[in-house]
Short mmCIF file of C-alpha atoms and ligand atoms in Angstrom, two decimals:
data_model
loop_
_atom_site.label_atom_id
_atom_site.label_comp_id
_atom_site.label_asym_id
_atom_site.label_seq_id
_atom_site.Cartn_x
_atom_site.Cartn_y
_atom_site.Cartn_z
CA MET A 1 8.30 19.04 21.69
CA LYS A 2 12.09 19.93 20.84
CA SER A 3 13.17 19.31 17.39
CA ALA A 4 14.44 15.73 17.12
CA LYS A 5 16.94 16.96 14.61
CA PRO A 6 20.22 17.01 16.93
CA TYR A 7 19.13 13.23 18.25
CA ILE A 8 18.62 12.38 14.86
CA GLU A 9 21.92 13.57 13.47
CA GLU A 10 23.77 11.73 16.71
CA HIS A 11 22.26 8.45 16.10
CA LYS A 12 21.82 8.50 12.19
CA GLN A 13 24.12 5.92 11.10
CA ARG A 14 22.81 3.39 13.95
CA PHE A 15 19.35 4.24 12.39
CA ILE A 16 20.55 3.48 8.98
CA ASP A 17 22.25 0.42 10.00
CA GLU A 18 19.41 -1.06 12.09
CA LEU A 19 17.23 -0.58 9.12
CA ILE A 20 19.65 -2.34 6.81
CA GLU A 21 19.51 -5.23 8.96
CA LEU A 22 15.76 -5.67 8.82
CA LEU A 23 15.85 -5.21 5.02
CA LYS A 24 18.03 -8.44 5.05
CA ILE A 25 15.28 -10.54 6.29
CA PRO A 26 13.10 -11.85 3.10
CA SER A 27 9.85 -11.51 4.76
CA ILE A 28 7.75 -12.38 1.71
CA SER A 29 4.15 -13.09 2.98
CA ALA A 30 2.94 -14.47 -0.41
CA ASP A 31 5.45 -16.95 -0.61
CA SER A 32 5.04 -19.94 2.06
CA ALA A 33 8.94 -20.92 1.46
CA TYR A 34 9.85 -17.74 3.42
CA LYS A 35 8.18 -18.56 6.60
CA LYS A 36 10.61 -18.66 8.70
CA ASP A 37 11.90 -15.48 7.50
CA VAL A 38 8.44 -13.59 7.89
CA LEU A 39 8.16 -14.99 11.43
CA SER A 40 12.05 -13.88 12.29
CA THR A 41 11.11 -10.59 11.16
CA ALA A 42 8.26 -10.29 13.45
CA ASP A 43 10.49 -11.32 16.00
CA ALA A 44 13.22 -8.49 15.11
CA ILE A 45 10.17 -5.85 15.15
CA LYS A 46 9.09 -6.85 18.69
CA GLU A 47 12.60 -6.81 19.93
CA SER A 48 12.81 -3.26 18.49
CA LEU A 49 9.92 -2.03 20.13
CA GLU A 50 11.21 -3.07 23.38
CA LYS A 51 14.29 -1.36 22.98
CA ALA A 52 12.58 1.63 21.88
CA GLY A 53 10.62 1.99 25.29
CA CYS A 54 7.62 0.18 24.71
CA ASP A 55 6.49 -1.18 28.25
CA SER A 56 4.92 -4.62 26.90
CA VAL A 57 5.30 -6.16 23.55
CA GLU A 58 3.85 -9.28 22.50
CA LEU A 59 3.52 -11.37 19.44
CA CYS A 60 -0.24 -11.73 18.93
CA GLU A 61 -1.09 -15.24 17.09
CA THR A 62 -3.67 -15.22 14.32
CA PRO A 63 -4.66 -17.61 11.66
CA GLY A 64 -2.11 -16.41 9.61
CA TYR A 65 1.14 -14.60 10.49
CA PRO A 66 1.52 -13.21 14.05
CA ILE A 67 0.62 -9.12 14.60
CA VAL A 68 3.59 -7.49 16.77
CA TYR A 69 1.71 -5.40 19.47
CA GLY A 70 3.40 -2.91 21.65
CA GLU A 71 2.39 -0.23 23.85
CA LYS A 72 3.45 2.37 26.26
CA ILE A 73 0.64 3.93 28.24
CA ILE A 74 1.67 6.85 30.20
CA ASP A 75 -1.66 8.25 31.51
CA PRO A 76 -4.87 6.89 30.43
CA SER A 77 -6.42 10.42 30.54
CA LEU A 78 -4.18 11.47 27.68
CA PRO A 79 -4.75 10.63 23.89
CA THR A 80 -3.64 7.49 22.57
CA VAL A 81 -2.14 7.10 19.27
CA LEU A 82 -2.50 3.75 17.18
CA VAL A 83 0.48 3.21 14.75
CA TYR A 84 -0.37 0.56 12.19
CA GLY A 85 2.23 -0.56 9.82
CA HIS A 86 3.66 -3.86 7.94
CA TYR A 87 6.56 -5.95 7.97
CA ASP A 88 5.71 -8.40 5.27
CA VAL A 89 7.20 -7.56 1.54
CA GLN A 90 6.15 -8.21 -2.08
CA PRO A 91 8.26 -10.85 -3.89
CA PRO A 92 11.11 -9.26 -5.73
CA ASP A 93 10.20 -10.62 -9.00
CA PRO A 94 11.53 -10.31 -11.66
CA LEU A 95 15.06 -10.78 -10.23
CA ASP A 96 17.22 -10.04 -12.98
CA LEU A 97 15.95 -6.45 -13.14
CA TRP A 98 17.68 -5.61 -9.96
CA ASN A 99 20.74 -3.96 -10.08
CA SER A 100 21.69 -5.31 -6.53
CA PRO A 101 20.15 -8.30 -4.68
CA PRO A 102 16.75 -7.22 -3.21
CA PHE A 103 17.52 -8.38 0.32
CA ASP A 104 21.17 -7.29 0.19
CA PRO A 105 20.84 -3.50 1.01
CA VAL A 106 23.04 -1.15 -0.61
CA ILE A 107 23.14 2.74 -0.53
CA GLU A 108 23.33 4.47 -3.83
CA LYS A 109 22.89 8.13 -4.63
CA THR A 110 20.32 8.97 -7.31
CA GLU A 111 19.15 12.36 -8.81
CA LEU A 112 16.22 12.43 -6.50
CA HIS A 113 18.22 11.36 -3.48
CA PRO A 114 21.58 13.09 -3.53
CA ASP A 115 21.93 12.07 0.00
CA GLY A 116 21.48 8.39 -1.04
CA ALA A 117 18.93 5.84 -0.91
CA ILE A 118 18.58 2.39 0.42
CA PHE A 119 17.90 0.06 -2.35
CA ALA A 120 16.19 -3.27 -0.90
CA ARG A 121 12.85 -4.92 -1.17
CA GLY A 122 10.74 -3.38 1.41
CA ALA A 123 12.80 -0.38 1.84
CA CYS A 124 9.90 1.93 1.38
CA ASP A 125 6.87 -0.63 1.68
CA ASP A 126 6.88 -0.83 4.31
CA LYS A 127 9.83 -1.43 6.62
CA GLY A 128 11.65 1.76 6.20
CA GLN A 129 8.44 3.89 6.77
CA MET A 130 7.51 1.64 9.78
CA TYR A 131 10.76 1.79 11.17
CA MET A 132 10.49 5.54 11.27
CA HIS A 133 7.85 5.20 14.01
CA VAL A 134 10.01 2.84 16.03
CA LYS A 135 12.65 5.31 15.85
CA ALA A 136 10.56 8.36 16.52
CA MET A 137 9.42 6.34 19.61
CA GLU A 138 12.88 5.75 20.60
CA TYR A 139 13.67 9.54 20.42
CA MET A 140 10.51 10.48 22.43
CA THR A 141 10.99 7.89 25.41
CA LYS A 142 14.98 8.45 25.62
CA THR A 143 14.41 12.32 25.53
CA ASP A 144 11.34 11.87 28.28
CA GLN A 145 9.15 13.71 25.63
CA LEU A 146 6.61 11.26 24.97
CA PRO A 147 3.36 13.18 25.53
CA CYS A 148 0.69 10.76 25.27
CA ASN A 149 -0.05 7.18 24.95
CA VAL A 150 1.23 4.68 22.08
CA LYS A 151 0.00 1.48 20.61
CA PHE A 152 1.72 -0.33 17.80
CA MET A 153 0.17 -3.02 15.51
CA ILE A 154 2.48 -4.40 12.96
CA GLU A 155 1.14 -6.82 10.75
CA GLY A 156 2.55 -9.73 8.54
CA GLU A 157 0.08 -9.95 5.80
CA GLU A 158 -0.62 -6.65 4.17
CA GLU A 159 0.62 -7.67 1.04
CA VAL A 160 -1.54 -10.50 0.56
CA GLY A 161 -4.76 -8.55 1.76
CA SER A 162 -4.39 -8.45 5.44
CA PRO A 163 -6.52 -11.93 6.02
CA SER A 164 -5.94 -12.14 9.44
CA LEU A 165 -6.28 -8.49 10.65
CA GLU A 166 -9.92 -8.41 10.74
CA TRP A 167 -10.05 -11.34 12.80
CA PHE A 168 -7.52 -9.80 15.20
CA VAL A 169 -9.26 -6.46 15.21
CA THR A 170 -12.72 -7.70 16.00
CA ARG A 171 -11.37 -9.79 18.60
CA ASN A 172 -9.32 -6.99 20.43
CA GLN A 173 -11.20 -3.82 20.26
CA ASP A 174 -10.52 -2.97 23.88
CA LYS A 175 -7.05 -3.42 23.49
CA LEU A 176 -6.89 -1.30 19.93
CA ALA A 177 -8.78 1.58 21.57
CA ASN A 178 -7.39 4.85 20.35
CA ASP A 179 -7.91 8.37 19.43
CA VAL A 180 -6.30 8.32 16.12
CA ILE A 181 -4.55 5.83 13.93
CA LEU A 182 -1.23 6.71 12.26
CA ILE A 183 0.36 5.24 9.19
CA SER A 184 3.27 5.66 7.23
CA ASP A 185 2.76 3.57 4.17
CA THR A 186 1.90 5.90 1.62
CA GLY A 187 4.01 8.62 -0.30
CA MET A 188 4.25 12.54 -0.72
CA ILE A 189 4.59 14.76 -3.77
CA ALA A 190 8.13 15.44 -3.82
CA LYS A 191 10.68 16.55 -1.02
CA ASP A 192 9.88 20.18 -1.41
CA VAL A 193 6.15 19.58 -1.82
CA PRO A 194 5.06 17.38 1.38
CA SER A 195 1.53 16.20 1.09
CA ILE A 196 -0.67 14.27 3.41
CA THR A 197 -2.50 11.10 1.95
CA THR A 198 -6.40 11.78 2.23
CA GLY A 199 -7.61 9.00 0.23
CA LEU A 200 -6.87 5.35 -0.56
CA ARG A 201 -8.81 3.26 -2.99
CA GLY A 202 -10.74 0.28 -2.52
CA LEU A 203 -9.85 -3.08 -4.16
CA SER A 204 -11.29 -6.11 -5.46
CA TYR A 205 -8.87 -8.84 -6.61
CA VAL A 206 -10.08 -11.71 -8.66
CA GLU A 207 -8.78 -14.57 -11.00
CA VAL A 208 -10.57 -16.16 -13.81
CA GLU A 209 -9.96 -19.18 -15.57
CA VAL A 210 -11.29 -20.18 -19.21
CA THR A 211 -11.35 -23.80 -20.01
CA GLY A 212 -11.91 -25.10 -23.58
CA PRO A 213 -11.01 -28.79 -24.66
CA ASN A 214 -10.32 -31.20 -21.91
CA ARG A 215 -6.53 -31.23 -23.02
CA ASP A 216 -3.89 -29.50 -25.08
CA LEU A 217 -4.71 -30.07 -28.50
CA HIS A 218 -2.70 -30.03 -31.92
CA SER A 219 -3.39 -26.54 -33.33
CA GLY A 220 -3.30 -27.97 -36.83
CA LEU A 221 -5.64 -30.85 -36.42
CA TYR A 222 -8.28 -28.75 -34.22
CA GLY A 223 -7.31 -25.26 -34.93
CA GLY A 224 -10.40 -23.37 -36.06
CA ALA A 225 -12.84 -25.87 -35.12
CA VAL A 226 -12.84 -25.60 -31.26
CA ALA A 227 -12.61 -22.47 -29.04
CA ASN A 228 -9.17 -21.24 -27.95
CA PRO A 229 -9.31 -20.31 -24.38
CA ILE A 230 -6.45 -17.72 -24.74
CA ASN A 231 -8.33 -16.25 -27.97
CA VAL A 232 -11.54 -16.08 -26.09
CA LEU A 233 -9.75 -15.02 -22.58
CA THR A 234 -8.24 -11.97 -24.33
CA LYS A 235 -11.33 -11.01 -26.34
CA MET A 236 -13.49 -10.86 -23.05
CA ILE A 237 -10.77 -8.96 -21.25
CA ALA A 238 -10.81 -6.30 -23.89
CA SER A 239 -14.46 -5.84 -24.05
CA LEU A 240 -14.26 -4.91 -20.28
CA HIS A 241 -13.35 -1.38 -21.40
CA ASP A 242 -15.32 0.49 -24.22
CA GLU A 243 -13.45 3.24 -26.63
CA ASN A 244 -13.43 5.97 -23.91
CA LYS A 245 -11.84 3.61 -21.55
CA HIS A 246 -14.88 3.54 -19.56
CA ILE A 247 -15.70 0.12 -17.51
CA THR A 248 -18.25 -1.84 -19.48
CA ILE A 249 -19.30 -3.78 -16.26
CA PRO A 250 -23.30 -3.22 -15.85
CA GLY A 251 -23.86 -1.20 -12.58
CA PHE A 252 -20.17 -0.73 -12.04
CA TYR A 253 -20.44 2.88 -11.93
CA ASP A 254 -23.77 3.19 -9.96
CA THR A 255 -22.60 4.37 -6.80
CA VAL A 256 -19.31 6.00 -7.70
CA GLU A 257 -18.68 9.18 -5.88
CA GLU A 258 -18.72 12.16 -8.21
CA LEU A 259 -16.66 14.97 -7.03
CA SER A 260 -17.65 18.45 -7.27
CA THR A 261 -16.12 21.06 -9.82
CA GLU A 262 -14.89 22.81 -6.86
CA GLU A 263 -13.20 19.63 -5.48
CA ARG A 264 -11.66 18.83 -8.97
CA ALA A 265 -10.49 22.32 -9.26
CA LYS A 266 -8.84 22.12 -6.01
CA MET A 267 -7.21 18.93 -6.97
CA ALA A 268 -5.80 20.17 -10.02
CA GLU A 269 -3.92 22.71 -7.87
CA ALA A 270 -1.58 19.88 -6.98
CA PRO A 271 1.80 20.18 -8.78
CA PHE A 272 1.94 17.81 -11.69
CA ASP A 273 4.40 17.89 -14.38
CA LYS A 274 2.99 15.54 -17.24
CA GLU A 275 6.32 15.75 -19.35
CA ALA A 276 8.28 14.19 -16.61
CA TYR A 277 5.82 11.74 -15.95
CA LYS A 278 5.95 10.33 -19.23
CA LYS A 279 9.74 10.59 -19.23
CA ALA A 280 10.21 8.87 -15.98
CA LEU A 281 8.24 6.01 -17.36
CA ASP A 282 9.26 6.21 -20.86
CA ILE A 283 6.05 6.50 -22.39
CA ASP A 284 5.01 8.45 -25.18
CA ASP A 285 1.58 9.51 -23.84
CA VAL A 286 -0.64 9.08 -20.91
CA TYR A 287 -3.86 6.69 -21.55
CA GLY A 288 -7.14 6.41 -19.45
CA GLU A 289 -10.68 7.37 -18.91
CA GLU A 290 -11.98 10.07 -21.04
CA GLY A 291 -12.90 13.27 -19.35
CA PHE A 292 -10.46 13.01 -16.51
CA THR A 293 -6.85 14.19 -15.83
CA THR A 294 -4.17 11.97 -14.94
CA ASN A 295 -4.44 12.80 -11.35
CA GLU A 296 -8.01 12.24 -11.21
CA ARG A 297 -7.71 8.71 -13.36
CA ASN A 298 -5.13 7.35 -10.89
CA SER A 299 -6.93 8.41 -7.60
CA ILE A 300 -10.63 9.41 -7.80
CA ARG A 301 -11.90 7.17 -10.52
CA PRO A 302 -12.33 3.31 -10.49
CA THR A 303 -10.20 0.91 -12.73
CA LEU A 304 -9.70 -2.28 -14.07
CA ASP A 305 -6.64 -3.82 -14.58
CA VAL A 306 -5.14 -7.37 -15.82
CA ASN A 307 -2.12 -7.93 -13.32
CA GLY A 308 -1.08 -11.21 -14.95
CA ILE A 309 -2.35 -13.61 -18.09
CA TRP A 310 -0.90 -16.86 -18.74
CA GLY A 311 -1.89 -19.97 -20.51
CA GLY A 312 -0.49 -22.31 -23.24
CA TYR A 313 3.15 -22.73 -24.33
CA ILE A 314 5.59 -20.09 -23.31
CA GLY A 315 8.70 -22.06 -23.41
CA GLU A 316 11.78 -21.62 -25.93
CA GLY A 317 10.99 -22.17 -29.67
CA ALA A 318 7.73 -22.90 -30.85
CA LYS A 319 5.09 -25.65 -29.96
CA THR A 320 2.05 -25.62 -31.97
CA VAL A 321 -0.80 -26.13 -29.48
CA ILE A 322 -4.24 -24.93 -28.54
CA PRO A 323 -4.26 -24.76 -24.56
CA SER A 324 -6.97 -26.41 -22.73
CA LYS A 325 -7.23 -23.23 -20.14
CA ALA A 326 -6.13 -19.77 -19.99
CA PHE A 327 -6.15 -17.62 -16.87
CA ALA A 328 -5.81 -13.99 -15.54
CA LYS A 329 -5.77 -12.01 -12.47
CA ILE A 330 -7.57 -8.79 -12.57
CA SER A 331 -8.02 -6.12 -10.13
CA MET A 332 -10.30 -3.54 -9.56
CA ARG A 333 -9.40 -0.09 -7.90
CA LEU A 334 -12.78 1.47 -6.16
CA VAL A 335 -13.58 4.64 -4.99
CA PRO A 336 -15.71 5.75 -1.88
CA HIS A 337 -19.30 4.24 -1.88
CA GLN A 338 -18.33 1.27 -4.30
CA ASN A 339 -18.73 -1.88 -2.10
CA TRP A 340 -16.28 -4.29 -3.07
CA ARG A 341 -18.22 -7.54 -2.24
CA LYS A 342 -20.89 -6.07 -4.47
CA ILE A 343 -18.51 -5.04 -7.16
CA THR A 344 -16.98 -8.49 -7.13
CA GLU A 345 -20.46 -9.92 -7.67
CA LEU A 346 -21.17 -7.40 -10.53
CA PHE A 347 -17.88 -8.63 -12.20
CA LYS A 348 -18.45 -12.30 -11.86
CA SER A 349 -22.00 -12.33 -13.21
CA HIS A 350 -20.82 -10.03 -16.11
CA PHE A 351 -17.88 -11.98 -16.94
CA GLU A 352 -19.94 -15.53 -16.87
CA SER A 353 -22.51 -13.82 -19.02
CA ILE A 354 -20.21 -13.02 -21.63
CA ALA A 355 -18.21 -16.10 -22.26
CA PRO A 356 -19.14 -17.65 -25.63
CA LYS A 357 -20.36 -21.04 -26.21
CA GLY A 358 -17.41 -23.53 -26.31
CA VAL A 359 -15.68 -22.40 -23.05
CA ARG A 360 -16.43 -22.76 -19.26
CA VAL A 361 -15.48 -19.65 -17.21
CA LYS A 362 -14.59 -19.58 -13.40
CA VAL A 363 -14.07 -16.57 -11.34
CA LYS A 364 -12.37 -16.78 -8.09
CA PRO A 365 -12.59 -13.78 -5.87
CA HIS A 366 -9.26 -13.24 -3.79
CA HIS A 367 -9.42 -10.17 -1.57
CA GLY A 368 -10.79 -6.72 -1.22
CA GLY A 369 -11.46 -3.84 0.88
CA GLU A 370 -13.48 -0.39 0.67
CA ALA A 371 -12.09 2.99 0.07
CA TYR A 372 -11.23 5.64 2.36
CA VAL A 373 -11.38 9.24 2.49
CA THR A 374 -9.95 11.29 5.69
CA PRO A 375 -11.52 14.66 6.82
CA ILE A 376 -9.02 17.60 6.77
CA ASP A 377 -11.04 19.71 9.28
CA ASN A 378 -10.46 17.32 12.07
CA THR A 379 -7.90 17.81 14.94
CA ALA A 380 -6.03 15.00 13.73
CA TYR A 381 -5.25 16.16 10.16
CA GLN A 382 -4.75 20.03 11.67
CA ALA A 383 -2.16 18.41 13.97
CA ALA A 384 -0.51 16.16 11.06
CA SER A 385 -0.56 19.53 9.04
CA LYS A 386 1.29 21.64 11.80
CA ALA A 387 4.04 18.94 12.00
CA TYR A 388 5.09 18.96 8.46
CA GLU A 389 5.18 22.92 9.09
CA ASP A 390 7.22 22.42 11.66
CA THR A 391 9.83 20.15 9.71
CA PHE A 392 9.16 21.22 6.20
CA GLY A 393 8.54 24.77 6.61
CA LYS A 394 5.40 24.28 4.41
CA THR A 395 1.84 23.56 4.96
CA PRO A 396 1.46 19.97 3.32
CA ILE A 397 -0.94 19.49 0.24
CA PRO A 398 -3.75 17.01 1.17
CA GLN A 399 -3.89 14.34 -1.56
CA ARG A 400 -6.09 11.15 -2.67
CA SER A 401 -3.87 8.42 -3.62
CA GLY A 402 -4.57 5.59 -5.87
CA GLY A 403 -2.99 2.74 -3.79
CA SER A 404 -5.02 0.91 -1.18
CA ILE A 405 -4.68 -0.40 2.34
CA PRO A 406 -7.85 -2.05 2.61
CA ILE A 407 -7.97 -2.40 6.64
CA VAL A 408 -8.05 1.60 7.05
CA ALA A 409 -11.87 1.45 6.22
CA LEU A 410 -12.15 -1.44 8.45
CA PHE A 411 -10.46 0.44 11.32
CA GLU A 412 -12.91 3.24 10.83
CA LYS A 413 -15.56 0.81 11.18
CA GLU A 414 -14.48 -1.34 14.01
CA LEU A 415 -12.48 0.81 15.93
CA LYS A 416 -14.34 4.05 15.14
CA SER A 417 -11.28 6.01 14.55
CA LYS A 418 -9.78 7.91 11.83
CA THR A 419 -6.64 7.35 10.13
CA ILE A 420 -4.07 9.99 9.43
CA LEU A 421 -1.55 8.74 6.37
CA MET A 422 1.83 10.39 6.80
CA GLY A 423 3.65 9.02 4.07
CA PHE A 424 7.12 10.02 2.97
CA GLY A 425 8.09 8.00 0.24
CA LEU A 426 8.18 9.20 -3.41
CA ASP A 427 6.42 7.66 -6.46
CA SER A 428 9.71 6.85 -7.91
CA ASP A 429 10.83 4.81 -4.89
CA ALA A 430 9.83 1.72 -7.09
CA ILE A 431 7.67 0.10 -4.59
CA HIS A 432 6.33 -3.42 -5.57
CA SER A 433 9.41 -3.17 -8.58
CA PRO A 434 12.55 -4.16 -9.18
CA ASN A 435 15.13 -1.57 -7.20
CA GLU A 436 12.74 -0.45 -4.70
CA HIS A 437 14.33 2.02 -2.66
CA PHE A 438 13.94 4.78 -0.08
CA GLY A 439 15.74 8.16 0.60
CA ILE A 440 17.89 8.57 3.47
CA TRP A 441 16.71 12.08 3.72
CA ASN A 442 13.03 10.81 3.48
CA TYR A 443 13.68 8.50 6.16
CA LEU A 444 15.21 10.83 8.38
CA LYS A 445 12.68 13.20 7.85
CA GLY A 446 9.86 11.11 8.79
CA ILE A 447 11.67 10.20 12.16
CA GLU A 448 11.67 13.96 12.60
CA THR A 449 7.89 14.82 11.72
CA ILE A 450 6.39 12.02 13.72
CA PRO A 451 7.35 13.34 17.05
CA GLN A 452 5.72 16.58 16.19
CA PHE A 453 2.52 15.03 15.19
CA TYR A 454 2.36 13.69 18.72
CA HIS A 455 3.10 16.72 20.32
CA HIS A 456 0.36 18.85 18.33
CA PHE A 457 -2.24 16.11 18.59
CA THR A 458 -1.90 15.64 22.18
CA LYS A 459 -1.87 19.53 22.71
CA MET A 460 -4.95 20.06 20.45
CA SER A 461 -6.98 17.07 21.83
N1 BES B 1 1.86 0.59 0.49
C1 BES B 1 0.92 0.23 0.00
C2 BES B 1 -0.24 1.03 -0.36
C3 BES B 1 -0.05 2.25 -1.13
C4 BES B 1 1.33 2.66 -1.33
C5 BES B 1 -0.89 3.31 -1.01
C6 BES B 1 1.52 3.91 -2.02
C7 BES B 1 -0.70 4.54 -1.36
C8 BES B 1 0.43 5.22 -1.79
C9 BES B 1 0.66 -1.34 0.31
O1 BES B 1 1.57 -2.06 0.87
C10 BES B 1 0.07 -2.07 -0.65
O2 BES B 1 0.57 -2.51 -1.66
N2 BES B 1 -1.43 -2.48 -1.09
C11 BES B 1 -1.93 -3.17 -2.10
C12 BES B 1 -3.15 -3.59 -1.81
C13 BES B 1 -2.91 -4.92 -1.04
C14 BES B 1 -4.35 -5.56 -0.52
C15 BES B 1 -2.09 -5.95 -1.35
C16 BES B 1 -1.88 -2.23 -3.42
O3 BES B 1 -2.27 -0.99 -3.37
O4 BES B 1 -2.05 -2.89 -4.47
MN1 MN B 2 2.78 -1.16 2.19
MN1 MN B 3 2.71 -2.87 -0.73
#
């Protein structure tokens, strides 16, 4: 495969402009007010895949948002790469913390992105990274270099837990048959430290509701005499970690995969600058489970975090009230061998068991998924590693990430194939946060690296 660099150089402006157009559509899957926008994003992806050289592209209906499926089969005897990505994005809130409107993309230079970065919701997660694959496909077909078969499966519900994808995958196993799944929806260590994500954490997401009295009460007349659901809920939540920041749910760690001393030593070789980490987050120290490093805490260890908590009076001024209800959304990041349904059960029974008299507790499971670890001694990983060597001039470091793409474990189960996670984002790209961005350099580097993967994978298969 020839280097894609000259082609990218020639079409660079158009590649950027096309991504910007895509980023203008607010495809927020969590909010039904944006339904039309989510649907029109699917149409736009379909059109872009057709233009990039797919032979057939369709919008596959599901109980939720459609999945864009496209393929180009050049020879059934050659390997098939299945590209997965998502066209939906997270809600942009809090809006007032954005320096420019989230769906009005702008290019700004930053310290880490001196060539400029595109600021918009979805720039990195995942429209920008998904679109690298569309442009890599364009390059390979327009220059007659596509070495194998390609299938694209781009969904619109990833940010809400992919509720329809299992439905789709289990019904379309033949259509989706492949030799490797390729995803760009993660990050890399740094622009000069390429890495390949070899692990994702699982997830169990729940919502809890604590109910005290049947209505909000005067906090003077009733205060002290009835349970205050917010007081109770915060105490219950606080009790979920002990002083060593271990999670106290009985059985929570029973199946947790323990890494060997060698594996942990290998992990510790990845560059990590604690001072820079603290500075970037404006914190005076890191925090977490005793006995583990920061990189271990956020990748190979399970966690429990409150994502949101509410109840009572939060308007202007003061209102003296004992609320009837208090709520929280809680996520647990899981590691290999923890079954998310089992963990959800353990959480539910523990949380119900620690509720004091005077309140009622409801636990509502949202969604979840298993962790995933990809082997590094197989053809697919080796091919990816070679691709980075071609374009970065360095061997990438395998690194387990703390994020979750729950569908990856399901792919392995249903489609029997391994996933390669070639992420080109940086941790500082602010995915899910205000001012999300994606470096133009990263975007173009991804487009350059992906075709090399196809080349090596086909040759080595
Ligand atoms: N692309 C992210 C996951 C990710 C980001 C993994 C960076 C590794 C590095 C994905 O879109 C995401 O946000 N996943 C959710 C879970 C999902 C079920 C909502 C997450 O990790 O919170
Ligand atoms: Mn994503
Ligand atoms: Mn995301």
